[in-house]
PDB file of C-alpha atoms in Angstrom:
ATOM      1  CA  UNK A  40      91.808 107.617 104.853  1.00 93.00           C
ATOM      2  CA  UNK A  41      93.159 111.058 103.156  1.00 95.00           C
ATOM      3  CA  UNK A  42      96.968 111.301 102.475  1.00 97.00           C
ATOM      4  CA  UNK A  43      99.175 114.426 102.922  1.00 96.00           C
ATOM      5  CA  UNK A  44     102.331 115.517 100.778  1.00 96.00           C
ATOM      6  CA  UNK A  45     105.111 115.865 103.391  1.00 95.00           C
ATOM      7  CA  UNK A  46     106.056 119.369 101.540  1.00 96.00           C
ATOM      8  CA  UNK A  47     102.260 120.313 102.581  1.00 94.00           C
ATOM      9  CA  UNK A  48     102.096 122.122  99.430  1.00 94.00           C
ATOM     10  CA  UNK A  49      99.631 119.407  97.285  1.00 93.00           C
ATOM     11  CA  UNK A  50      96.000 118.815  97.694  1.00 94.00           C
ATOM     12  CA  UNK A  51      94.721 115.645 100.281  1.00 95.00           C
ATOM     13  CA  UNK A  52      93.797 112.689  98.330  1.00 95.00           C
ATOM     14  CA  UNK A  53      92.588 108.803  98.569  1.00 95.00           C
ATOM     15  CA  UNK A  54      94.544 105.789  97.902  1.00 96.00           C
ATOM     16  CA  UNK A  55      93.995 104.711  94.817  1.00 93.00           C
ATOM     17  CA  UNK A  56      95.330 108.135  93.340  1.00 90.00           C
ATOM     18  CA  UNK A  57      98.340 107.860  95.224  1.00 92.00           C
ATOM     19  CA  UNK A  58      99.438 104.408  94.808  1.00 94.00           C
ATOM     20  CA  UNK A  59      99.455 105.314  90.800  1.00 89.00           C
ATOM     21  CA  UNK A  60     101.213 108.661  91.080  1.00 81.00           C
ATOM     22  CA  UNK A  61     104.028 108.111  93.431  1.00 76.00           C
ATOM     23  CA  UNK A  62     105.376 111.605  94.400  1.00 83.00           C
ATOM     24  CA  UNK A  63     103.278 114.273  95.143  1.00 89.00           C
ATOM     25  CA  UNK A  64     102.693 117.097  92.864  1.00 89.00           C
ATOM     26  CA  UNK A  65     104.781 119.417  95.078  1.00 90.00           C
ATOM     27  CA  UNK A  66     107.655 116.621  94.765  1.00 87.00           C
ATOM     28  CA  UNK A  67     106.630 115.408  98.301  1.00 92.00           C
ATOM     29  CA  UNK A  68     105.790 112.115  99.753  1.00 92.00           C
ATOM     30  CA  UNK A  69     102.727 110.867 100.912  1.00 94.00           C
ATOM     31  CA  UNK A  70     101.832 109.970 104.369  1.00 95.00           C
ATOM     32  CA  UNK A  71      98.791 108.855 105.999  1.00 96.00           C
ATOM     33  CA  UNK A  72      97.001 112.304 107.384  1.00 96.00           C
ATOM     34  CA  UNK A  73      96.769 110.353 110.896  1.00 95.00           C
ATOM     35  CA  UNK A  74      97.642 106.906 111.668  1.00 94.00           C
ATOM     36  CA  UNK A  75      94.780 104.250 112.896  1.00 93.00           C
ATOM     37  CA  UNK A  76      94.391 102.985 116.530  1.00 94.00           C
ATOM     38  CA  UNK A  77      94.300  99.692 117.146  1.00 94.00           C
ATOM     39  CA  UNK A  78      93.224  98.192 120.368  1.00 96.00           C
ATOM     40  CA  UNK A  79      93.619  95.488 122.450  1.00 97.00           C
ATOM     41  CA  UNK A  80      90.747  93.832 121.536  1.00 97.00           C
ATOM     42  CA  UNK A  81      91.872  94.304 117.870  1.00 96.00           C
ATOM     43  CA  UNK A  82      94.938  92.798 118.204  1.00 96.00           C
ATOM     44  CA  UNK A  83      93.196  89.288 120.241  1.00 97.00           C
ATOM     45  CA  UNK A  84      90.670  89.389 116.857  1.00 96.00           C
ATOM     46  CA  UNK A  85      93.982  89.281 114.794  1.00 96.00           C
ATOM     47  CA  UNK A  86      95.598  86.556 116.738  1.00 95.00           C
ATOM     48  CA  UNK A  87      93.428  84.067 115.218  1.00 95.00           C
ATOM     49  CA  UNK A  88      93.906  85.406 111.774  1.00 97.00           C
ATOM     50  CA  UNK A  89      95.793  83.754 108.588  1.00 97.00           C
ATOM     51  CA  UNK A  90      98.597  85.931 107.102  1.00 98.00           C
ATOM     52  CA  UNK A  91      95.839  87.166 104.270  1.00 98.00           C
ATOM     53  CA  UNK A  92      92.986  87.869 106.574  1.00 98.00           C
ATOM     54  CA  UNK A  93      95.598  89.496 108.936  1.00 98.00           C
ATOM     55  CA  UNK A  94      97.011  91.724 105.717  1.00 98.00           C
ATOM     56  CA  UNK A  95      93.149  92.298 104.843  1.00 98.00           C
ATOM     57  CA  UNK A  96      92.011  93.517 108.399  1.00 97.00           C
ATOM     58  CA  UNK A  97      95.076  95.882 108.861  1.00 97.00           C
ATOM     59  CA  UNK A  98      95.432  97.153 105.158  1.00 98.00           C
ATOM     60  CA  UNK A  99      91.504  98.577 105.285  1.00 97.00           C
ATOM     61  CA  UNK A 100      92.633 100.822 107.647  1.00 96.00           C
ATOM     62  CA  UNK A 101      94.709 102.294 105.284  1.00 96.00           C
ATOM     63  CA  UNK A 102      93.358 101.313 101.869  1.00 97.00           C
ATOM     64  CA  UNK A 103      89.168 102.670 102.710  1.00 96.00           C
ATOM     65  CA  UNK A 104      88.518 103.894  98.711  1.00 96.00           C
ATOM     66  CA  UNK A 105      89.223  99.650  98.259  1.00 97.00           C
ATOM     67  CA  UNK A 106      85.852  97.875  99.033  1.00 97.00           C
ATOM     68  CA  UNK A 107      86.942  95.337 101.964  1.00 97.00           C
ATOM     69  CA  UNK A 108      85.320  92.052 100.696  1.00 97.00           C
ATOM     70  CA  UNK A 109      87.844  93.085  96.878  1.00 97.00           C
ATOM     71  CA  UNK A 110      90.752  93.518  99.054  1.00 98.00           C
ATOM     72  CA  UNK A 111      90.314  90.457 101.287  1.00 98.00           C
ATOM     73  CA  UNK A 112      90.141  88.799  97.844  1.00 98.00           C
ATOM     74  CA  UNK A 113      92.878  90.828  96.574  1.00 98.00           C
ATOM     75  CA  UNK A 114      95.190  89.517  99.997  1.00 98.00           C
ATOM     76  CA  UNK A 115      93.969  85.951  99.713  1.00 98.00           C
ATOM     77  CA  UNK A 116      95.546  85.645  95.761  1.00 97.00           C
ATOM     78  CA  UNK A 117      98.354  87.383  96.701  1.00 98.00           C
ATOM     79  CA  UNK A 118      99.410  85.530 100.084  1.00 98.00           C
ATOM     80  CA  UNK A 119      99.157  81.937  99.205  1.00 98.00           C
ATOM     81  CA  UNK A 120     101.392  79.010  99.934  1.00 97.00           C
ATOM     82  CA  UNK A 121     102.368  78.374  95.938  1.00 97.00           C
ATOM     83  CA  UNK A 122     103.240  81.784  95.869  1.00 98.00           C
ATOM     84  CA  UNK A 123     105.592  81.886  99.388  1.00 98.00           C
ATOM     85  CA  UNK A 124     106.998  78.514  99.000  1.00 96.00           C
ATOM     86  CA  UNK A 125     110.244  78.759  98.455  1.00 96.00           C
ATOM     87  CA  UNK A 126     111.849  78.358 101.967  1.00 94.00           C
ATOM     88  CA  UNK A 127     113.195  75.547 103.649  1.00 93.00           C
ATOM     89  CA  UNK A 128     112.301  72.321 103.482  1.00 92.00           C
ATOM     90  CA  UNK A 129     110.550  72.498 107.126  1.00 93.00           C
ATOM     91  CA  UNK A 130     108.641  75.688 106.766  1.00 94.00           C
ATOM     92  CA  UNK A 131     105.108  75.751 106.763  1.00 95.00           C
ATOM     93  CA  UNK A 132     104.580  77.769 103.585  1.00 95.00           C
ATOM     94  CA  UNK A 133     100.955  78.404 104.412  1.00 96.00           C
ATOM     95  CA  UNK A 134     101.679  80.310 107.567  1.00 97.00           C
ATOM     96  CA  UNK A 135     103.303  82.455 104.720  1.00 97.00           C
ATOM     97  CA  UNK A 136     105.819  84.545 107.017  1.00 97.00           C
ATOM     98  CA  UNK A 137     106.234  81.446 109.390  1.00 96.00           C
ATOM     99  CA  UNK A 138     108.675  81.938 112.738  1.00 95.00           C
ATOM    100  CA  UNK A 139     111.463  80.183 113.082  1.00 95.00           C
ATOM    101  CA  UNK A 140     112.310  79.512 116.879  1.00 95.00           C
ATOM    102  CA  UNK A 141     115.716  79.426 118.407  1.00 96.00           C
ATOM    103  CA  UNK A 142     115.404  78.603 121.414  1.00 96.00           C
ATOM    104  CA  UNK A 143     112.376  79.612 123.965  1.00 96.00           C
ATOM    105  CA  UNK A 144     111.241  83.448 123.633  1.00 96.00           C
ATOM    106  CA  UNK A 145     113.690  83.941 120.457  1.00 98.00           C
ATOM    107  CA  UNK A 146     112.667  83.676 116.546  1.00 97.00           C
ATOM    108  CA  UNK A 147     113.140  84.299 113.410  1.00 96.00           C
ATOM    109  CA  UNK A 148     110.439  85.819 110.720  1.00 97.00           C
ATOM    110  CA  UNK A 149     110.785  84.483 107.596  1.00 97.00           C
ATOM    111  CA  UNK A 150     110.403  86.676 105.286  1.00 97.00           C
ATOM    112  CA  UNK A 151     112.367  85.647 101.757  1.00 96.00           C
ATOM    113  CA  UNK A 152     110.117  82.594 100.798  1.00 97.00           C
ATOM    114  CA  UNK A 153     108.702  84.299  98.051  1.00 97.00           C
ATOM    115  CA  UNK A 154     109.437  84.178  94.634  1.00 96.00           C
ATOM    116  CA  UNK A 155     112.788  85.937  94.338  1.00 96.00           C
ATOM    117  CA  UNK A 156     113.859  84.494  97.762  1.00 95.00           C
ATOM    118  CA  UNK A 157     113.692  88.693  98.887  1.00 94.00           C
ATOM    119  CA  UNK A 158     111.920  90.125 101.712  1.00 95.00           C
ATOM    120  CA  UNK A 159     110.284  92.637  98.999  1.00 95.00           C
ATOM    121  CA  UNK A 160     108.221  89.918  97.474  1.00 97.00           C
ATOM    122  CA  UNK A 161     106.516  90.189 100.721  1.00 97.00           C
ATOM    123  CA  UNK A 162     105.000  93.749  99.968  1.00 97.00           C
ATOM    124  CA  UNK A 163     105.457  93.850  96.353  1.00 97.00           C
ATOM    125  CA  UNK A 164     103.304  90.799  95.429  1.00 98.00           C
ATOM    126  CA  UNK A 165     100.551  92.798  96.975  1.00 98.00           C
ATOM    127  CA  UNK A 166     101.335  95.925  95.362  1.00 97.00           C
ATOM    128  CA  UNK A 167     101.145  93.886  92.276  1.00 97.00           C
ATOM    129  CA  UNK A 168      97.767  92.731  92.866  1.00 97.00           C
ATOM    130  CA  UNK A 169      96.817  96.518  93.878  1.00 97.00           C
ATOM    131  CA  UNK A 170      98.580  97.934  90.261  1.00 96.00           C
ATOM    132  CA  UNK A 171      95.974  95.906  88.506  1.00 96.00           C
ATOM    133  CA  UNK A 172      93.143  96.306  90.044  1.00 96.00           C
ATOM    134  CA  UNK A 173      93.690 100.567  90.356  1.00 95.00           C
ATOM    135  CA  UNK A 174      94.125 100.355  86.245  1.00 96.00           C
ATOM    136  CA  UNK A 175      91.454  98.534  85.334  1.00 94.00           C
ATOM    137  CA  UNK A 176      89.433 100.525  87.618  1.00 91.00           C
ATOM    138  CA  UNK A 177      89.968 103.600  85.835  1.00 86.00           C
ATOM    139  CA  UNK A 178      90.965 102.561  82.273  1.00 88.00           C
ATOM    140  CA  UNK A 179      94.209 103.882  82.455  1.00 91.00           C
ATOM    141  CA  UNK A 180      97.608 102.438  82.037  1.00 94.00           C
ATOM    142  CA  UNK A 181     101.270 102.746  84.106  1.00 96.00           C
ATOM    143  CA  UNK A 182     104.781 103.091  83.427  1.00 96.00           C
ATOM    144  CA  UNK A 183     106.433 102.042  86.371  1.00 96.00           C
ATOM    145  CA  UNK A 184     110.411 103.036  86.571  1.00 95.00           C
ATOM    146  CA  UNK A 185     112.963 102.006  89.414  1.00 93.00           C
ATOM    147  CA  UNK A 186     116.785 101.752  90.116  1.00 94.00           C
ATOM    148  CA  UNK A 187     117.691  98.445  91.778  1.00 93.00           C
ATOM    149  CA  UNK A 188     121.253  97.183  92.971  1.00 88.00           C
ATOM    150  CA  UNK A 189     119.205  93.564  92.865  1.00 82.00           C
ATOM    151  CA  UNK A 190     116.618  92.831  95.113  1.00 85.00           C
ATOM    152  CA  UNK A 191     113.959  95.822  94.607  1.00 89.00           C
ATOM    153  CA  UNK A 192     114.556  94.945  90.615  1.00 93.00           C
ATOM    154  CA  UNK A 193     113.700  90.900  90.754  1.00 95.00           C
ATOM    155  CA  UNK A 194     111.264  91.646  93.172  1.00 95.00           C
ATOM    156  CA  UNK A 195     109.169  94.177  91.207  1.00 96.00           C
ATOM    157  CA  UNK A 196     109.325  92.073  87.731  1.00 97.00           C
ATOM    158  CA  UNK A 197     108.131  89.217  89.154  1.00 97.00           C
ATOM    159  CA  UNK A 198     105.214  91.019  90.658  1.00 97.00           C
ATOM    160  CA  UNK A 199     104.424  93.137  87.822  1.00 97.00           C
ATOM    161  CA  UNK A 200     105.048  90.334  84.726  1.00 97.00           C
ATOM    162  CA  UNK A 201     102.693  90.242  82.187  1.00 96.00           C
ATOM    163  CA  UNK A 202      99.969  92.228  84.805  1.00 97.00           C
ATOM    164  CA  UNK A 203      97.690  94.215  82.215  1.00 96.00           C
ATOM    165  CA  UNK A 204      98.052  97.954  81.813  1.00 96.00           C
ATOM    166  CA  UNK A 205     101.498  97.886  82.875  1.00 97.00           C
ATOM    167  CA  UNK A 206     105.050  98.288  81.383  1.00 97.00           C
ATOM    168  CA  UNK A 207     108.287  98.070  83.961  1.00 97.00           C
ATOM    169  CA  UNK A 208     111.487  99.753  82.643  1.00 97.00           C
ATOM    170  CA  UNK A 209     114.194  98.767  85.528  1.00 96.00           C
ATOM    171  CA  UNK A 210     117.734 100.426  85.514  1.00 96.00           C
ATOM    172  CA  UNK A 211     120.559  98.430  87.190  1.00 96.00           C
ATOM    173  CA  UNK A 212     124.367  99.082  87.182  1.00 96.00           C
ATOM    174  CA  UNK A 213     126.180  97.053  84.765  1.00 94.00           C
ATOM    175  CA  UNK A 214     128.307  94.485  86.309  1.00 91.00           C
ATOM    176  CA  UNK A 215     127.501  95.274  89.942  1.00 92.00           C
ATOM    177  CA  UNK A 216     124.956  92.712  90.588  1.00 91.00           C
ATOM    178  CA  UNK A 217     125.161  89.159  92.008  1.00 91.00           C
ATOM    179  CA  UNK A 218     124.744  86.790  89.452  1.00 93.00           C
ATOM    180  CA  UNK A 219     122.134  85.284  90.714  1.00 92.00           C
ATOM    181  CA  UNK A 220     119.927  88.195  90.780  1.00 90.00           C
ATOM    182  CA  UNK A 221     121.200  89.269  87.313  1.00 92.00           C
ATOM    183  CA  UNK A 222     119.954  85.949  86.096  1.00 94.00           C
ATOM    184  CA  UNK A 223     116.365  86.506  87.471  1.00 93.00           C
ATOM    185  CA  UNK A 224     115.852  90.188  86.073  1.00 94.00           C
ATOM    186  CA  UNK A 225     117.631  89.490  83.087  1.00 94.00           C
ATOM    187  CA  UNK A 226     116.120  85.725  82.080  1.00 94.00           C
ATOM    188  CA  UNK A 227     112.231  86.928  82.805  1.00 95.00           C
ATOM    189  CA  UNK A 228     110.879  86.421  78.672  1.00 96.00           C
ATOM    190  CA  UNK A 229     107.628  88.824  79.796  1.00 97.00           C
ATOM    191  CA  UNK A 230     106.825  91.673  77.049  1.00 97.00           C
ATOM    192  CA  UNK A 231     106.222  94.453  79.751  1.00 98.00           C
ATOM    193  CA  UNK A 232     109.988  93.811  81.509  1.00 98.00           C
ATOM    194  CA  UNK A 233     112.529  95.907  79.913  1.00 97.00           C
ATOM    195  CA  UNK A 234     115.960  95.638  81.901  1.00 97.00           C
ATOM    196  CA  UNK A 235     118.646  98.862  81.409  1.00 97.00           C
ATOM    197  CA  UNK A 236     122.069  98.097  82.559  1.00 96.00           C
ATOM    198  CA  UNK A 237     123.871 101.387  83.288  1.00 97.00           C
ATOM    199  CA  UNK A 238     127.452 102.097  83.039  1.00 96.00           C
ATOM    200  CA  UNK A 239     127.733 103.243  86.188  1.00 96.00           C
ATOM    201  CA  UNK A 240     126.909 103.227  90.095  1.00 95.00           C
ATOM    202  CA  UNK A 241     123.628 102.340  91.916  1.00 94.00           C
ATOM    203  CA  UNK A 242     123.470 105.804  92.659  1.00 95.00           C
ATOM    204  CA  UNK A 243     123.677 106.963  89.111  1.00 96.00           C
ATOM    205  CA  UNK A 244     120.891 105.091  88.436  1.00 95.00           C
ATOM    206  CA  UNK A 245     119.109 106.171  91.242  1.00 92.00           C
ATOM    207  CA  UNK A 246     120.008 109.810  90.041  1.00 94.00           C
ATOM    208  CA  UNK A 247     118.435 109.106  86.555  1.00 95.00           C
ATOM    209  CA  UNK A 248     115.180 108.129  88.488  1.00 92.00           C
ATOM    210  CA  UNK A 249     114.649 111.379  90.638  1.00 89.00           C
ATOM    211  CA  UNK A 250     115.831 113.245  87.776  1.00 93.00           C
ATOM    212  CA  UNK A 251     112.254 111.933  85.721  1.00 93.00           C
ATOM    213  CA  UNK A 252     109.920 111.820  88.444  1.00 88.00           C
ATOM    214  CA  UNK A 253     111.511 116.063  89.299  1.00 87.00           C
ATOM    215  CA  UNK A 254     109.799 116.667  85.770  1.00 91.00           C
ATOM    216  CA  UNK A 255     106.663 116.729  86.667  1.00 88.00           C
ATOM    217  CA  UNK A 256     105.021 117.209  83.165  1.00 92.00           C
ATOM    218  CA  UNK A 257     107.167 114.338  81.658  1.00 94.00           C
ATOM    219  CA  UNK A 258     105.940 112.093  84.747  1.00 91.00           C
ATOM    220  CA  UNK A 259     102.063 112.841  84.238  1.00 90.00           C
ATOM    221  CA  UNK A 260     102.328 113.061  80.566  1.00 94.00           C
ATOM    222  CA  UNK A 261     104.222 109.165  80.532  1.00 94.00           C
ATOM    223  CA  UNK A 262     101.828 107.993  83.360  1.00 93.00           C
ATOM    224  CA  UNK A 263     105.131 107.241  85.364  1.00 93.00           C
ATOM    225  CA  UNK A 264     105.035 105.814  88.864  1.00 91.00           C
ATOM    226  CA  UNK A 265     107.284 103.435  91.182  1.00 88.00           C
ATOM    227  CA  UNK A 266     107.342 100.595  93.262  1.00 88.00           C
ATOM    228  CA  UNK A 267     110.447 102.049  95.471  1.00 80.00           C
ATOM    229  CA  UNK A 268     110.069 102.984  98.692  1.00 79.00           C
ATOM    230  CA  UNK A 269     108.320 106.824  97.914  1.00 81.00           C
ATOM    231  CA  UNK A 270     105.056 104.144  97.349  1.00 89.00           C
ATOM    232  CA  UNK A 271     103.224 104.238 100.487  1.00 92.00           C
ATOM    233  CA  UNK A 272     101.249 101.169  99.203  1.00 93.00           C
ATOM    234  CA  UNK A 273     104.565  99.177  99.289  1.00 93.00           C
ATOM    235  CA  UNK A 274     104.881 100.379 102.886  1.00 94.00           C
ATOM    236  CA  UNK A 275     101.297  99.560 104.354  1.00 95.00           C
ATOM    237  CA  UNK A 276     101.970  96.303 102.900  1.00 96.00           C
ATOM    238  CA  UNK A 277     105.160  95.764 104.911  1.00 95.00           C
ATOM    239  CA  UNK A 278     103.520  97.016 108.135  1.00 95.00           C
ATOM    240  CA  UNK A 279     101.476  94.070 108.266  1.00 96.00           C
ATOM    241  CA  UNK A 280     104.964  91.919 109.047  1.00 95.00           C
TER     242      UNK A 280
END
């Protein structure tokens, strides 16, 4: 699979090199350069499938420069019941996005029984597991930077602490998150977390983001990437949901 910049301006390329880089050089995003078919006869394979062999069998579609049998190992550490837990007390955690059923032909997916109790967990964790294995393939090491109004913030430090290769510098608005999500960014004792609370908006923080990864040279030259939504590994990872 070869992805496009959505400016057109920037040369094709493979996963790996775009799940480390973020943007595009020509400040674009990246996008599949067509989008897999999947039959019929895939999706009765798939019905049998546990959440990690299900992630595995979709995500090779889109993930072909990652060997399948390192990310079916890859999805089975990353999609485990210890790890998607955290829901209530009747949930089967090992279905890992179990359905919760209303009444006949009406349910819920679960999908905030991960660590941080936030529907990101659900892609992150992966993208966690994908961070790693990228650096250590190629020696290299990544400074990831986000904004985060709460969620996106937890989410990301808890899939990224202590990983190997990788620092996270997260900026959040001072005073304008829940406590309770303050608590988990703010409490993590990892050496690779560093938390910046901004006197100001969301926004401003946001602004601050797009402002480094616009500077192309300082991005490349810092090894900058993200785990927002530009980071089309974070989105295959949610398609599988």
């Amino acid at each position: 699979m070869r992805y496009v910049s959505t400016r057109g301006r920037a040369p094709e390329a493979e996963f790996l090199s775009i799940l480390l880089s973020g943007l595009a050089p020509d400040g674009g995003l990246y996008l599949p350069a067509h989008y897999p078919l999947v039959t019929a006869g895939d999706l009765d394979e798939w019905r049998a499938l546990d959440y990690a062999s299900l992630a595995a069998q979709i995500l090779r579609r889109f993930f072909t420069d990652v060997p399948i049998a390192r990310l079916e190992a890859l999805c089975q550490r990353t999609y485990t019941a210890a790890t998607f837990g955290f829901g209530r007390g009747d949930s089967n955690a090992r279905e890992i996005a179990p359905l919760r059923w209303l009444e006949p032909g009406l349910a819920l997916l679960e999908l905030s029984n991960g660590p941080t109790l936030a529907f990101k967990d659900m892609a992150l964790q992966l993208v966690g597991e994908l961070f790693e294995y990228a650096l250590a393939r190629g020696g290299t090491r990544l400074n990831v930077l986000g904004a985060t109004s709460g969620d996106t913030g937890s989410a990301a430090e808890y899939a990224l602490r202590s990983r190997p290769g990788i620092n996270v510098f997260m900026l959040s608005p001072h005073g304008r998150m829940s406590e309770f999500q303050r608590a988990q960014m703010y409490s993590l004792p990892d050496a690779n977390i560093f938390n910046i609370a901004v006197n100001g908006t969301f926004d401003q923080c946001q602004d601050m983001v797009k402002a480094v990864f616009a500077d192309r040279g300082f991005r490349e030259h810092y090894q900058i990437g993200t785990v927002n939504s530009i980071n089309w590994g974070r989105i295959a990872a949610q398609v599988v949901y």
